[in-house]
Coordinates of C-alpha atoms and ligand atoms in Angstrom, one line a residue:
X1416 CA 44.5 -4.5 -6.4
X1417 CA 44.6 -7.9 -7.9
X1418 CA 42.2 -8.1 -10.4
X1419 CA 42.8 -11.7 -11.1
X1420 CA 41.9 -12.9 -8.1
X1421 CA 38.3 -11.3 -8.2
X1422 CA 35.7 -14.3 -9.6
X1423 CA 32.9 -13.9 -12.0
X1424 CA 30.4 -13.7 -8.4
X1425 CA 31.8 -11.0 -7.1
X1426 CA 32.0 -8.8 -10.1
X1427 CA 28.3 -9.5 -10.6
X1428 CA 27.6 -8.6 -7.0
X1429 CA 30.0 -5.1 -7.8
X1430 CA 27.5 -4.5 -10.3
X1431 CA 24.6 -4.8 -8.0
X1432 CA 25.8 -3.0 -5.5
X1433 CA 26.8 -0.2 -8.5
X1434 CA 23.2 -0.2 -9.8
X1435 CA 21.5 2.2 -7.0
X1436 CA 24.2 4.9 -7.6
X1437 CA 24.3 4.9 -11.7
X1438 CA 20.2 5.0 -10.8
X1439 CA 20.4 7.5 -8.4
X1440 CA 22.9 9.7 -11.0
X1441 CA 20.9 9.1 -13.9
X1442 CA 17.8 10.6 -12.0
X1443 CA 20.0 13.2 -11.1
X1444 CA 20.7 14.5 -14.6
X1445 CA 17.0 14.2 -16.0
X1446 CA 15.6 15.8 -13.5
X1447 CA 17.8 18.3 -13.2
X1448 CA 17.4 18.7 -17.0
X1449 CA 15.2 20.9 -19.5
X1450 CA 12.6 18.8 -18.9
X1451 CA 10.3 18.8 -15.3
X1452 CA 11.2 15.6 -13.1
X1453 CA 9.2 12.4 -13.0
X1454 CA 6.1 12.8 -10.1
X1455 CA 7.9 11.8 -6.6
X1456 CA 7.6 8.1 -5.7
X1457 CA 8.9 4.7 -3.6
X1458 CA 12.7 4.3 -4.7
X1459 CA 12.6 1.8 -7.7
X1460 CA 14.7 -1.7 -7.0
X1461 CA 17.0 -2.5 -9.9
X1462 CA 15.8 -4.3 -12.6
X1463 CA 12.3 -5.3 -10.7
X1464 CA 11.2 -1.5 -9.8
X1465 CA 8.6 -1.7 -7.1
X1466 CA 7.0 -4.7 -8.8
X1467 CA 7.1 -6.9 -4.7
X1468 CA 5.6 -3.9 -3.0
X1469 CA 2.4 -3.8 -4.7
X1470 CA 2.3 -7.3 -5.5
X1471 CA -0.8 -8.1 -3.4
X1472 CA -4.0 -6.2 -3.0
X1473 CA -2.2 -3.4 -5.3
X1474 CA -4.7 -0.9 -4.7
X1475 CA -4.5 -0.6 -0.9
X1476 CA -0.8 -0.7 -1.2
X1477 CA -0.9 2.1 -3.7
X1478 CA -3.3 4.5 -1.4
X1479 CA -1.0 3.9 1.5
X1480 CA 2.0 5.2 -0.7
X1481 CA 0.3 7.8 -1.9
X1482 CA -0.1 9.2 1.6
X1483 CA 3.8 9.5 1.8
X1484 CA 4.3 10.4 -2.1
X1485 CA 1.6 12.5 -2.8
X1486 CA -1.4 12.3 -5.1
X1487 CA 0.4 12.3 -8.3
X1488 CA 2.9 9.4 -7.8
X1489 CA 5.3 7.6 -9.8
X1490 CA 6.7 3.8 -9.9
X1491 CA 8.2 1.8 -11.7
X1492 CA 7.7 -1.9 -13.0
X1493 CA 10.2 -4.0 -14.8
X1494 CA 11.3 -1.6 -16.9
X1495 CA 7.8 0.7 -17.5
X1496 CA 7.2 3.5 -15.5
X1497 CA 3.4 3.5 -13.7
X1498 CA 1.8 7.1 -13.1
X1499 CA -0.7 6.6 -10.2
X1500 CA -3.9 9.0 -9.5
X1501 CA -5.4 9.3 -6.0
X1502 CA -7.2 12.4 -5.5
X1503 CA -10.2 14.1 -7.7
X1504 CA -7.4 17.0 -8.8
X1505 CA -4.9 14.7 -10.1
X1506 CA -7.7 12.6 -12.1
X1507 CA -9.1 15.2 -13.1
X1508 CA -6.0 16.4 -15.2
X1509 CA -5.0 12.5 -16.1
X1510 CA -8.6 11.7 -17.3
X1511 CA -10.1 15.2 -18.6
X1512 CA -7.0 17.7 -19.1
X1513 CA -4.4 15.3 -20.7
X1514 CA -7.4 12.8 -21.6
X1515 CA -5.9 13.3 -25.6
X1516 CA -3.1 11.7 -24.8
X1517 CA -3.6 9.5 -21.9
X1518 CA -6.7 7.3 -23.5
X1519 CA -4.4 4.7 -24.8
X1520 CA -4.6 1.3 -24.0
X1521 CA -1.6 -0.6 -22.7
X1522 CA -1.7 -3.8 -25.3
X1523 CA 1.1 -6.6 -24.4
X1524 CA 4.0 -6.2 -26.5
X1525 CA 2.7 -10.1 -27.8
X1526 CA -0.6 -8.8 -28.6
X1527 CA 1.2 -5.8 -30.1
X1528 CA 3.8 -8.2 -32.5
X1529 CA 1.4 -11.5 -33.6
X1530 CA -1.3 -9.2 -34.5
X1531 CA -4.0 -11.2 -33.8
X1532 CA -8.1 -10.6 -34.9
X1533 CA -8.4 -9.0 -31.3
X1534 CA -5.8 -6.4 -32.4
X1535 CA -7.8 -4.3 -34.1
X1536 CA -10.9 -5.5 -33.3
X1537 CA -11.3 -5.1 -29.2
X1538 CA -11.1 -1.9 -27.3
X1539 CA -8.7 -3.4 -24.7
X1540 CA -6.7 -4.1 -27.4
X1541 CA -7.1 -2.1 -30.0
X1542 CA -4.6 -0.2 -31.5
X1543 CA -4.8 3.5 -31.4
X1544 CA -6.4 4.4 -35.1
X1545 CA -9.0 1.7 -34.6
X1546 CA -10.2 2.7 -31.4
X1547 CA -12.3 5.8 -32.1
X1548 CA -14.3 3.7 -35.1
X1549 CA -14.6 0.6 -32.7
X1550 CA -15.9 3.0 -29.6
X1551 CA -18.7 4.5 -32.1
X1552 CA -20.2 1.2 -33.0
X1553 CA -20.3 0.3 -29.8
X1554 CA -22.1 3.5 -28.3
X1555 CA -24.3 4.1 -31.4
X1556 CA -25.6 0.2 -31.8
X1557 CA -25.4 -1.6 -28.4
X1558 CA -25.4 1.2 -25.6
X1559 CA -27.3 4.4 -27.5
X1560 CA -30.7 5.2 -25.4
X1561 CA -33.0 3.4 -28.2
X1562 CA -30.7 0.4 -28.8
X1563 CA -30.8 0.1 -24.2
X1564 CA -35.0 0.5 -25.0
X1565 CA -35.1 -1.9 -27.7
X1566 CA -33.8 -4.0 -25.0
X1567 CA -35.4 -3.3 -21.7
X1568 CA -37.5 -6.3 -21.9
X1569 CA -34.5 -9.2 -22.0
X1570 CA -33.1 -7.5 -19.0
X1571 CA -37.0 -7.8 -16.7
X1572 CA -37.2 -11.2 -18.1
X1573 CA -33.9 -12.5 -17.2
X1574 CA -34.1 -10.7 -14.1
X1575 CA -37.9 -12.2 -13.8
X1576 CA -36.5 -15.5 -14.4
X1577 CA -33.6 -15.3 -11.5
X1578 CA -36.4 -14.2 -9.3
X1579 CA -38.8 -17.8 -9.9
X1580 CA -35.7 -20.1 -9.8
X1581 CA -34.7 -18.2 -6.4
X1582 CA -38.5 -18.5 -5.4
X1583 CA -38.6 -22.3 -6.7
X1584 CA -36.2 -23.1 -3.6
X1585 CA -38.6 -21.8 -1.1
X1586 CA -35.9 -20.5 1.4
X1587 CA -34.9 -24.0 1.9
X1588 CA -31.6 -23.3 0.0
X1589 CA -29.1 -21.1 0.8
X1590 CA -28.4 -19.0 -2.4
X1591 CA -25.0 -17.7 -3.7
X1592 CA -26.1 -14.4 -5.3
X1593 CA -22.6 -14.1 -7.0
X1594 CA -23.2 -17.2 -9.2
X1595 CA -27.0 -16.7 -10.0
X1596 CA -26.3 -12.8 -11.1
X1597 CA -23.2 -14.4 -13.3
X1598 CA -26.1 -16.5 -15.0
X1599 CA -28.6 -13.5 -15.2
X1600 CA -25.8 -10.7 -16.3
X1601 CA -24.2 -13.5 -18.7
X1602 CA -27.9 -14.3 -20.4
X1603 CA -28.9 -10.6 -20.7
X1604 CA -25.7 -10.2 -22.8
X1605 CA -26.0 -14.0 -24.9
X1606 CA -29.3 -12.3 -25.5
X1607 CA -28.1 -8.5 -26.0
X1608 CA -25.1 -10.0 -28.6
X1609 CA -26.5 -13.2 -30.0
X1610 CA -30.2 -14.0 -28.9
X1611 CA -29.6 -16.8 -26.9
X1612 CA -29.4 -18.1 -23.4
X1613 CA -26.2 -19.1 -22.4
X1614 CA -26.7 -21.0 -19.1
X1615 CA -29.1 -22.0 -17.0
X1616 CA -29.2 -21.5 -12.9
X1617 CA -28.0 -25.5 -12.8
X1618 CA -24.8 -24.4 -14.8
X1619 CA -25.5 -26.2 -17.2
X1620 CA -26.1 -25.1 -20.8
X1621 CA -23.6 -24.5 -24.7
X1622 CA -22.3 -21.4 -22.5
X1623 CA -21.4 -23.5 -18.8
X1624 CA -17.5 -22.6 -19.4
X1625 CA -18.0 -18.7 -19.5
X1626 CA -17.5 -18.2 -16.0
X1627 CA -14.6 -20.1 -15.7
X1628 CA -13.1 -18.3 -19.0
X1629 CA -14.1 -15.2 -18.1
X1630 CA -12.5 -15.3 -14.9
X1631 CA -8.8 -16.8 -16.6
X1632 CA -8.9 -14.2 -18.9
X1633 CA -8.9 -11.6 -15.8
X1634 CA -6.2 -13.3 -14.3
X1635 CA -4.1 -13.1 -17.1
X1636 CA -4.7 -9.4 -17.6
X1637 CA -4.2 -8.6 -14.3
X1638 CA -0.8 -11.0 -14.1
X1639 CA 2.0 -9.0 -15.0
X1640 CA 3.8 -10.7 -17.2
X1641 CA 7.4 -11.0 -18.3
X1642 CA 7.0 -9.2 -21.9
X1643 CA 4.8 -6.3 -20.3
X1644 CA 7.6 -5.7 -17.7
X1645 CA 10.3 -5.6 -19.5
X1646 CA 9.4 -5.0 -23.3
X1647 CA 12.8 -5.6 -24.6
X1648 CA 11.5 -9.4 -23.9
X1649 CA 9.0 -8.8 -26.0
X1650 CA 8.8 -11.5 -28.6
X1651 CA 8.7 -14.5 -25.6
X1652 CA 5.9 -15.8 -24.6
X1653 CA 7.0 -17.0 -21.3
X1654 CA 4.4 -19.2 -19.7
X1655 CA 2.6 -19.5 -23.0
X1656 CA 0.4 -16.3 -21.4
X1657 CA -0.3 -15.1 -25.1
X1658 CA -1.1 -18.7 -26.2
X1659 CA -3.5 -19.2 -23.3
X1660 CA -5.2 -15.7 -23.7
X1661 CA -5.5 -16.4 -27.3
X1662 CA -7.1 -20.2 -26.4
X1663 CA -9.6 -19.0 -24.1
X1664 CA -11.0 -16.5 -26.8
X1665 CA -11.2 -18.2 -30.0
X1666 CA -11.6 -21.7 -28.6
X1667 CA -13.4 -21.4 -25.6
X1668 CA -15.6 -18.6 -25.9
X1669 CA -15.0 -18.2 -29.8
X1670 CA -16.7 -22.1 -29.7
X1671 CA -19.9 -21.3 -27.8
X1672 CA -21.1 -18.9 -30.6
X1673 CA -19.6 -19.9 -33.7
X1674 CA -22.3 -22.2 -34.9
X1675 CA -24.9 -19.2 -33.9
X1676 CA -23.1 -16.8 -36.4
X1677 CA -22.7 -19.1 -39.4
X1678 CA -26.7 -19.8 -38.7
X1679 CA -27.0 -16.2 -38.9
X1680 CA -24.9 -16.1 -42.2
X1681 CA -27.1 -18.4 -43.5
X1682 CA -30.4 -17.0 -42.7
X1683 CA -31.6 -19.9 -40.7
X1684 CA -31.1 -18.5 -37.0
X1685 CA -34.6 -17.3 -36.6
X1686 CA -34.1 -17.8 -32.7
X1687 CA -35.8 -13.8 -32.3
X1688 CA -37.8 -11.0 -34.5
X1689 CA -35.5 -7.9 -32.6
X1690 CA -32.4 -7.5 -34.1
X1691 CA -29.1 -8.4 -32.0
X1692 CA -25.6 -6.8 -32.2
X1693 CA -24.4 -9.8 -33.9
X1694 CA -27.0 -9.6 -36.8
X1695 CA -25.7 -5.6 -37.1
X1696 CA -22.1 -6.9 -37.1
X1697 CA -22.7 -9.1 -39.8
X1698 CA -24.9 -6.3 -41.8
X1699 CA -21.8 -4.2 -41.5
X1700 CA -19.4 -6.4 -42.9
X1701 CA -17.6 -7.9 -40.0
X1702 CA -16.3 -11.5 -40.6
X1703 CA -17.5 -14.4 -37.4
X1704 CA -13.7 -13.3 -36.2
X1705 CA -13.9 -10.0 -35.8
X1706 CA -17.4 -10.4 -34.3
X1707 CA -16.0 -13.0 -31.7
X1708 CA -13.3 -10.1 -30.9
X1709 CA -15.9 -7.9 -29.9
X1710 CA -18.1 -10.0 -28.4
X1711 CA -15.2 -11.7 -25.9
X1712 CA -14.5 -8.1 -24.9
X1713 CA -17.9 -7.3 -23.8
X1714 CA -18.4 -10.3 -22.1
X1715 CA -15.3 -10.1 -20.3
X1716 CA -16.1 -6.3 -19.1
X1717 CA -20.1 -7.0 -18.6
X1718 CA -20.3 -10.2 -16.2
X1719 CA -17.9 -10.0 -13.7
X1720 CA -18.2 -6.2 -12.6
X1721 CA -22.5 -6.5 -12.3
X1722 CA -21.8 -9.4 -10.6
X1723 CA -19.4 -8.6 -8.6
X1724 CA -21.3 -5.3 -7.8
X1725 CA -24.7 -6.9 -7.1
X1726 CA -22.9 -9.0 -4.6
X1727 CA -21.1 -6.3 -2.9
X1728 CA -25.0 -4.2 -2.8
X1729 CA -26.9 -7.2 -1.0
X1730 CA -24.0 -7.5 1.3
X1731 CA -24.3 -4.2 2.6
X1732 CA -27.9 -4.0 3.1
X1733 CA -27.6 -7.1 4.7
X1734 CA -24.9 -5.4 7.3
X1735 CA -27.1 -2.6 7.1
X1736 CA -30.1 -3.1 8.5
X1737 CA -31.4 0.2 8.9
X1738 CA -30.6 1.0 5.1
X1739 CA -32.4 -2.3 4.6
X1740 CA -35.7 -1.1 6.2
X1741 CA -35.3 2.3 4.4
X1742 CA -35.0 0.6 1.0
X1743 CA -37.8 -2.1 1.4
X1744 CA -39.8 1.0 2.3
X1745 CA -39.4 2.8 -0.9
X1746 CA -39.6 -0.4 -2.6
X1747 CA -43.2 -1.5 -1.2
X1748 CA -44.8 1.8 -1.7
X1749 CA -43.0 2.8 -5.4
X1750 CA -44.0 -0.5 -7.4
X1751 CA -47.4 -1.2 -8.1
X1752 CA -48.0 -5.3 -9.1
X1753 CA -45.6 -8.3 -8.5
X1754 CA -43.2 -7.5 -10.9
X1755 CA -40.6 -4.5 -10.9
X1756 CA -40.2 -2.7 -14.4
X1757 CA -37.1 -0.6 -15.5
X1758 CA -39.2 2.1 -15.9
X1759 CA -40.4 1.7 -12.0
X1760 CA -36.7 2.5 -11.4
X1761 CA -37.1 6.5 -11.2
X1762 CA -39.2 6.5 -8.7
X1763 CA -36.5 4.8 -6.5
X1764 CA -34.0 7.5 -5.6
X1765 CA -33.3 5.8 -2.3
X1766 CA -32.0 2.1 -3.9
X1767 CA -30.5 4.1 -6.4
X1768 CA -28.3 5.8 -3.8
X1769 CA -27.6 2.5 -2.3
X1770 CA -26.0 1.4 -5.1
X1771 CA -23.7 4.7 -5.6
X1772 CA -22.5 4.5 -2.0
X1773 CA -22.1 0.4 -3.1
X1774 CA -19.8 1.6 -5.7
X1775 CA -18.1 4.3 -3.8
X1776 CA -16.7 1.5 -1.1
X1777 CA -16.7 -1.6 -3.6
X1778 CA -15.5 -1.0 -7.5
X1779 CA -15.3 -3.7 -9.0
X1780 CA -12.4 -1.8 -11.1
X1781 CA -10.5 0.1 -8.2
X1782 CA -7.8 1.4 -10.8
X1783 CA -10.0 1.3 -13.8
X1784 CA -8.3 0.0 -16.5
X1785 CA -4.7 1.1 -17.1
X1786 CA -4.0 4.2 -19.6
X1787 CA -0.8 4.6 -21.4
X1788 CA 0.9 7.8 -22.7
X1789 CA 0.4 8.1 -26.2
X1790 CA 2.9 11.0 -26.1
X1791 CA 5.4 12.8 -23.5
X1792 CA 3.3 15.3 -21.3
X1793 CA 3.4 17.5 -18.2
X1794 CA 1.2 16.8 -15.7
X1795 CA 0.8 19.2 -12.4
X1796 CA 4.8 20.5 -13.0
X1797 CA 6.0 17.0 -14.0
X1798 CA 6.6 15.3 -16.6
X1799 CA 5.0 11.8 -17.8
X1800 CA 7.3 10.1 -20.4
X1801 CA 5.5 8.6 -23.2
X1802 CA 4.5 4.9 -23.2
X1803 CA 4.2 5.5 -19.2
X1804 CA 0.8 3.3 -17.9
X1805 CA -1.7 5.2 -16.3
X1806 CA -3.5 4.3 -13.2
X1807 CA -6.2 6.3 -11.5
X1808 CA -6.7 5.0 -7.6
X1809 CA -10.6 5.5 -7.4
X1810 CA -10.8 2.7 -4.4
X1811 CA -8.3 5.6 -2.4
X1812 CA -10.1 8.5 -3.6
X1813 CA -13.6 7.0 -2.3
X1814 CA -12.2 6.5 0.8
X1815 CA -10.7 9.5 1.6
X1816 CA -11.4 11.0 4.5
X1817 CA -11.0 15.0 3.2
X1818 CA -13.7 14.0 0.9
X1819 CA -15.9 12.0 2.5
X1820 CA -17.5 12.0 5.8
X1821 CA -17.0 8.8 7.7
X1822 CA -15.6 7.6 4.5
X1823 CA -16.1 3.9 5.6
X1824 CA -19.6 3.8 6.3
X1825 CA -22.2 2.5 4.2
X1826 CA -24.5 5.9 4.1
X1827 CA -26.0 6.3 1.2
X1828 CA -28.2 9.1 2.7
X1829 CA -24.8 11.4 1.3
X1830 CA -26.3 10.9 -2.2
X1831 CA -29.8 12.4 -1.4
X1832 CA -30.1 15.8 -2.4
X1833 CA -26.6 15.8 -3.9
X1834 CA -25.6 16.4 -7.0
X1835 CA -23.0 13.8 -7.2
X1836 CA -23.1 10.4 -10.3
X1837 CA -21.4 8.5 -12.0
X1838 CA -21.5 9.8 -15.1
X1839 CA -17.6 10.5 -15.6
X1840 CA -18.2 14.5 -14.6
X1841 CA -17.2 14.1 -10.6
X1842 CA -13.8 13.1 -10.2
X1843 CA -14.2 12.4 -6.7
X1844 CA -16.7 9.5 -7.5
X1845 CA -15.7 7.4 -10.7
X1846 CA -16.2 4.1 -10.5
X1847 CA -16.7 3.6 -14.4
X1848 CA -14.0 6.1 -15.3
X1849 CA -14.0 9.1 -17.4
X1850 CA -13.6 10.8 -20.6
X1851 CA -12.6 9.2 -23.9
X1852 CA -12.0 5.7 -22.2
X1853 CA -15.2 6.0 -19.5
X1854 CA -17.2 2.4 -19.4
X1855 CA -19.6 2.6 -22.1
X1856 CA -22.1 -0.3 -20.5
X1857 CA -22.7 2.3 -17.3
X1858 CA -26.4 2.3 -18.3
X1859 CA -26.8 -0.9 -19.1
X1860 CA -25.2 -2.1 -16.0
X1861 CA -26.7 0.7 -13.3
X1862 CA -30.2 -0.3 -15.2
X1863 CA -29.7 -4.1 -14.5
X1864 CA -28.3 -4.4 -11.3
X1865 CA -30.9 -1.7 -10.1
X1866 CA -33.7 -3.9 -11.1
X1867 CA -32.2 -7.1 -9.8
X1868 CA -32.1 -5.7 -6.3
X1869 CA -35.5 -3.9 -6.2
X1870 CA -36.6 -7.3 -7.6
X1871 CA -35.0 -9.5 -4.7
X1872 CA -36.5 -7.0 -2.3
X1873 CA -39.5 -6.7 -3.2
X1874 CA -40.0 -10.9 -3.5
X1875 CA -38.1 -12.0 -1.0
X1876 CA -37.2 -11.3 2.5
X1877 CA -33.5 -11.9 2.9
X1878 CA -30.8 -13.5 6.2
X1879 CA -27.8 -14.3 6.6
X1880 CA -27.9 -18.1 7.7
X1881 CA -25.1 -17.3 10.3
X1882 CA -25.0 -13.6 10.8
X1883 CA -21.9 -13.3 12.7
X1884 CA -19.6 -14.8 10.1
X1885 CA -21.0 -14.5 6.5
X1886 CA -19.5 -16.6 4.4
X1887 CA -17.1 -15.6 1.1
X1888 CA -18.8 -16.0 -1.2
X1889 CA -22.2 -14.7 0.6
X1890 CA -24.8 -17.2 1.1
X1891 CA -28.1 -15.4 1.6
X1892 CA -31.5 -17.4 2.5
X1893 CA -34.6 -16.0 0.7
X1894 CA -38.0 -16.2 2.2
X1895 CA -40.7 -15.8 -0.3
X1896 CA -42.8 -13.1 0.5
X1897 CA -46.4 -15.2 0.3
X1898 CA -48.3 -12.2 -1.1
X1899 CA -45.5 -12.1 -4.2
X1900 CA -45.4 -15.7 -5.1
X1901 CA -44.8 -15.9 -8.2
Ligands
HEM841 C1 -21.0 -2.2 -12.4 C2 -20.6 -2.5 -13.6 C3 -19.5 -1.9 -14.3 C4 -18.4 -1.1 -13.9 C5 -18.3 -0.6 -12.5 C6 -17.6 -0.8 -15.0 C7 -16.4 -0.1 -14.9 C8 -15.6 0.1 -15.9 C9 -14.3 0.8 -15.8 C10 -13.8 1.5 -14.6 C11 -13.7 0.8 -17.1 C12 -12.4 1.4 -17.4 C13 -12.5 2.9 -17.6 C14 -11.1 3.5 -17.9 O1 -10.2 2.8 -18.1 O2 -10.9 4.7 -17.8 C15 -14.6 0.1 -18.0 C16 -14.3 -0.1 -19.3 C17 -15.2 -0.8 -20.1 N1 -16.4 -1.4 -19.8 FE1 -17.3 -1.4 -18.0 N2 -18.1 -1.5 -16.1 C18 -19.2 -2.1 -15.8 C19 -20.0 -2.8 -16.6 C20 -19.9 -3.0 -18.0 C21 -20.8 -3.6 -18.9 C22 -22.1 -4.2 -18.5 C23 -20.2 -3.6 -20.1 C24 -20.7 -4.1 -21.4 C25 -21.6 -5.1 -21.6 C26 -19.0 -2.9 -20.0 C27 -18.1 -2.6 -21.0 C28 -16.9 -2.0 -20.9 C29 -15.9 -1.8 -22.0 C30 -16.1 -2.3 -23.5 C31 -14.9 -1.1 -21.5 C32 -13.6 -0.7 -22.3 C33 -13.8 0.8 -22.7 C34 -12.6 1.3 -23.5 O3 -11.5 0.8 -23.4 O4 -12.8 2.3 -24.3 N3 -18.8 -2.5 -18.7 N4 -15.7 -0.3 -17.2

């Protein structure tokens, strides 16, 4: 052969073609060594993996996979390999058996080399050491049963307060539930964290850019990027996605509360009598940076998924009228007065079922957050290299037809008499996770959105202004009841 006459393109294209079999060897010789293999999965595409088969609506992609790969599944991304979930057994052993090792956080190798305050100072981005510490303060001081009491009565206000502005429009406006439960979730925390009111029902108000913050910030996490993929990239920021992240979180959202703290340093915020978590942050030592870390985080991880949530509840009642009529039922005859109290929420089993079948169809976090290996393990006979992510596919296990009956209808009648929560112990129903890494705000957020729907019911009756095509996002129409006005 004449070498010379071969040009740069076709070597390059040689070394494509060559790429599959130097995989397909190299997979050979570790699985076939001391070690078990890697979980069975799609064939990974050099250099970009699987990364353009789950590129859209990942979830729904990754449950139709799993039917072909199994339930414990692997892929590969860039360069990182992804360990997918999809059935009760397999999470079980990723989030309770292996939980030791699986409950790290995957932190962008930018995060991981600049170091910034939200490093060490964020769950989602904490290192490893810090974490447990971090966790503590956050399920001793903001979600522990007394500190949820101490503030039962900002969430019935706000909620009170979303109920007169809806009731103010006299069913002559249609309402879009998704932006006036932002407002009321985003207020209960500015009120929670910092005693204050954020926005108003207008939009307007120091806090009007949260939503649109909040909502880059989830794009960027959920954007894979170049340094994630393919770590060996690490110290590029292409895109400038660590110089927007780190924008929106010390400018933007950093800006709406720093003059609040350094009132609150100086002992002249005297906005509220009840302590906030921002006061006990400051107590303990935290400087306004640290605080603003924590505070982005929880803002970030409470708005979107009650709102998101609450939306996804009053659409199904709406497509569900019987459910409807069952649920205004219980509603009528369980709350005594005009106004519906957290403690009137026990005596609602029914709503409360609504919103578990809500969340078996619709969570808001259908892969929960990803997991990475903090060591090597084996996991059902294979092995899961350390560093791998972790994903659990919760949206495919609450839809799975061996586990559920008529897995996509809204019945939440399956939840009477059953046994079955969301309290991280049923690994066929988790929609806020599990284990070391399980949502801490569950409460806070079951509590809230619970109340804001028995609320709406019991004020208002509800329709869809065109009922054959409702609208993204929903528009409802709210009719006062007369005897309710408030
Ligand atoms: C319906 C509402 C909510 C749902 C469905 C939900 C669900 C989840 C899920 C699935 C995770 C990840 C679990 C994992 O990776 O294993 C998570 C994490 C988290 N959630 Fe929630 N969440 C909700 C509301 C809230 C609220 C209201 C807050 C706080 C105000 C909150 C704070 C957090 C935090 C801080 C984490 C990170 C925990 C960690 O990394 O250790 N969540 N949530």
């Amino acid at each position: 052969m004449n070498l010379g006459t071969i040009t740069v393109g076709e070597i390059f294209v040689l070394i494509l073609l060559l790429l599959p079999l130097v995989y397909f060897f190299f997979r050979l010789i570790t699985n076939s060594s001391k070690y078990p293999p890697l979980p069975p999965g799609p064939f990974p595409w050099p250099i970009v993996g699987n990364l353009f088969q789950i590129k859209t609506n990942t979830h729904i992609r990754l449950s139709e996979m799993a039917q072909l790969h199994g339930p414990l599944m692997s892929l590969r991304l860039g360069q990182r390999t992804v360990i997918v979930g999809s059935s009760p057994a397999a999470a079980q052993e990723l989030l309770k058996t292996h939980d030791h090792v699986l409950s790290g956080r995957n932190v962008s190798p930018l995060i991981h080399h600049n170091k910034p305050t939200i490093y060490n100072m964020n769950l989602n981005f904490s290192s490893d050491d810090n974490y447990r510490y971090l966790r503590n303060i956050y399920t001793s001081k903001l979600f522990s049963t007394r500190a949820l009491e101490s503030r039962m009565k900002t969430r019935e206000d706000k909620v009170l307060e979303m109920v007169k502005y809806i009731g103010s429009k006299n069913g002559e406006e249609d309402i879009n539930i998704r932006d006036l439960m932002f407002v009321t979730a985003t207020n209960i925390l500015g009120n929670t964290l910092l005693s204050m009111d954020l926005v108003d029902f207008e939009g307007k108000g120091i806090g009007a850019c949260v939503k649109d913050s909040v909502r880059r910030i989830a794009m960027l996490s959920l954007t894979p990027q170049l340094a994630d993929l393919y770590p060996i990239l690490g110290r590029w920021d292409f895109g400038n996605w660590y110089k927007k992240v780190m924008y929106i979180i010390e400018e933007e959202l950093g800006g709406i509360w720093k003059d609040s703290l350094q009132r609150k340093r100086n002992g002249s915020n005297v906005s509220s009598d009840l302590q906030d978590f921002s006061d006990i942050l400051i107590e303990k030592g935290f400087t306004n940076q640290q605080i603003n870390a924590m505070i982005e985080e929880l803002f970030t991880a409470g708005t979107d998924s009650m709102t998101l949530t609450t939306d996804s509840f009053v659409t199904e009642l709406l497509k569900n009228q019987e459910v409807m009529r069952k649920a205004r039922n219980e509603v009528m005859e369980k709350i005594v007065g005009k106004v519906v109290k957290e403690t009137d929420l026990v005596h609602l089993p029914f709503l409360e079922a609504c919103l578990k079948e809500t969340l078996r169809l619709h969570p808001p976090a259908p892969l929960l957050l990803p997991h990475r290996a903090i060591k090597a393990c084996d996991v059902m006979g294979y092995t899961i290299p350390k560093d791998s992510q972790i994903w659990v596919n919760i949206w495919a296990i609450g839809r799975d037809p061996e586990i559920w009956d008529d897995p996509l209808d809204f019945k939440p009648e399956r939840f009477i008499g059953s046994k079955l929560n969301y309290k991280g112990k049923d690994f066929e129903f988790l929609p806020f996770g599990s284990g070391r890494r399980m949502c801490p705000g569950e409460a806070m957020a079951s509590k809230t959105i619970l109340l804001t729907v028995a609320s709406l019911i019991l004020n208002f009756d509800w329709f869809l202004p065109n009922i054959n095509a409702p609208t993204e996002p929903l528009q409802v129409t709210f009719k006062v009841r007369e005897q309710f006005l408030i």
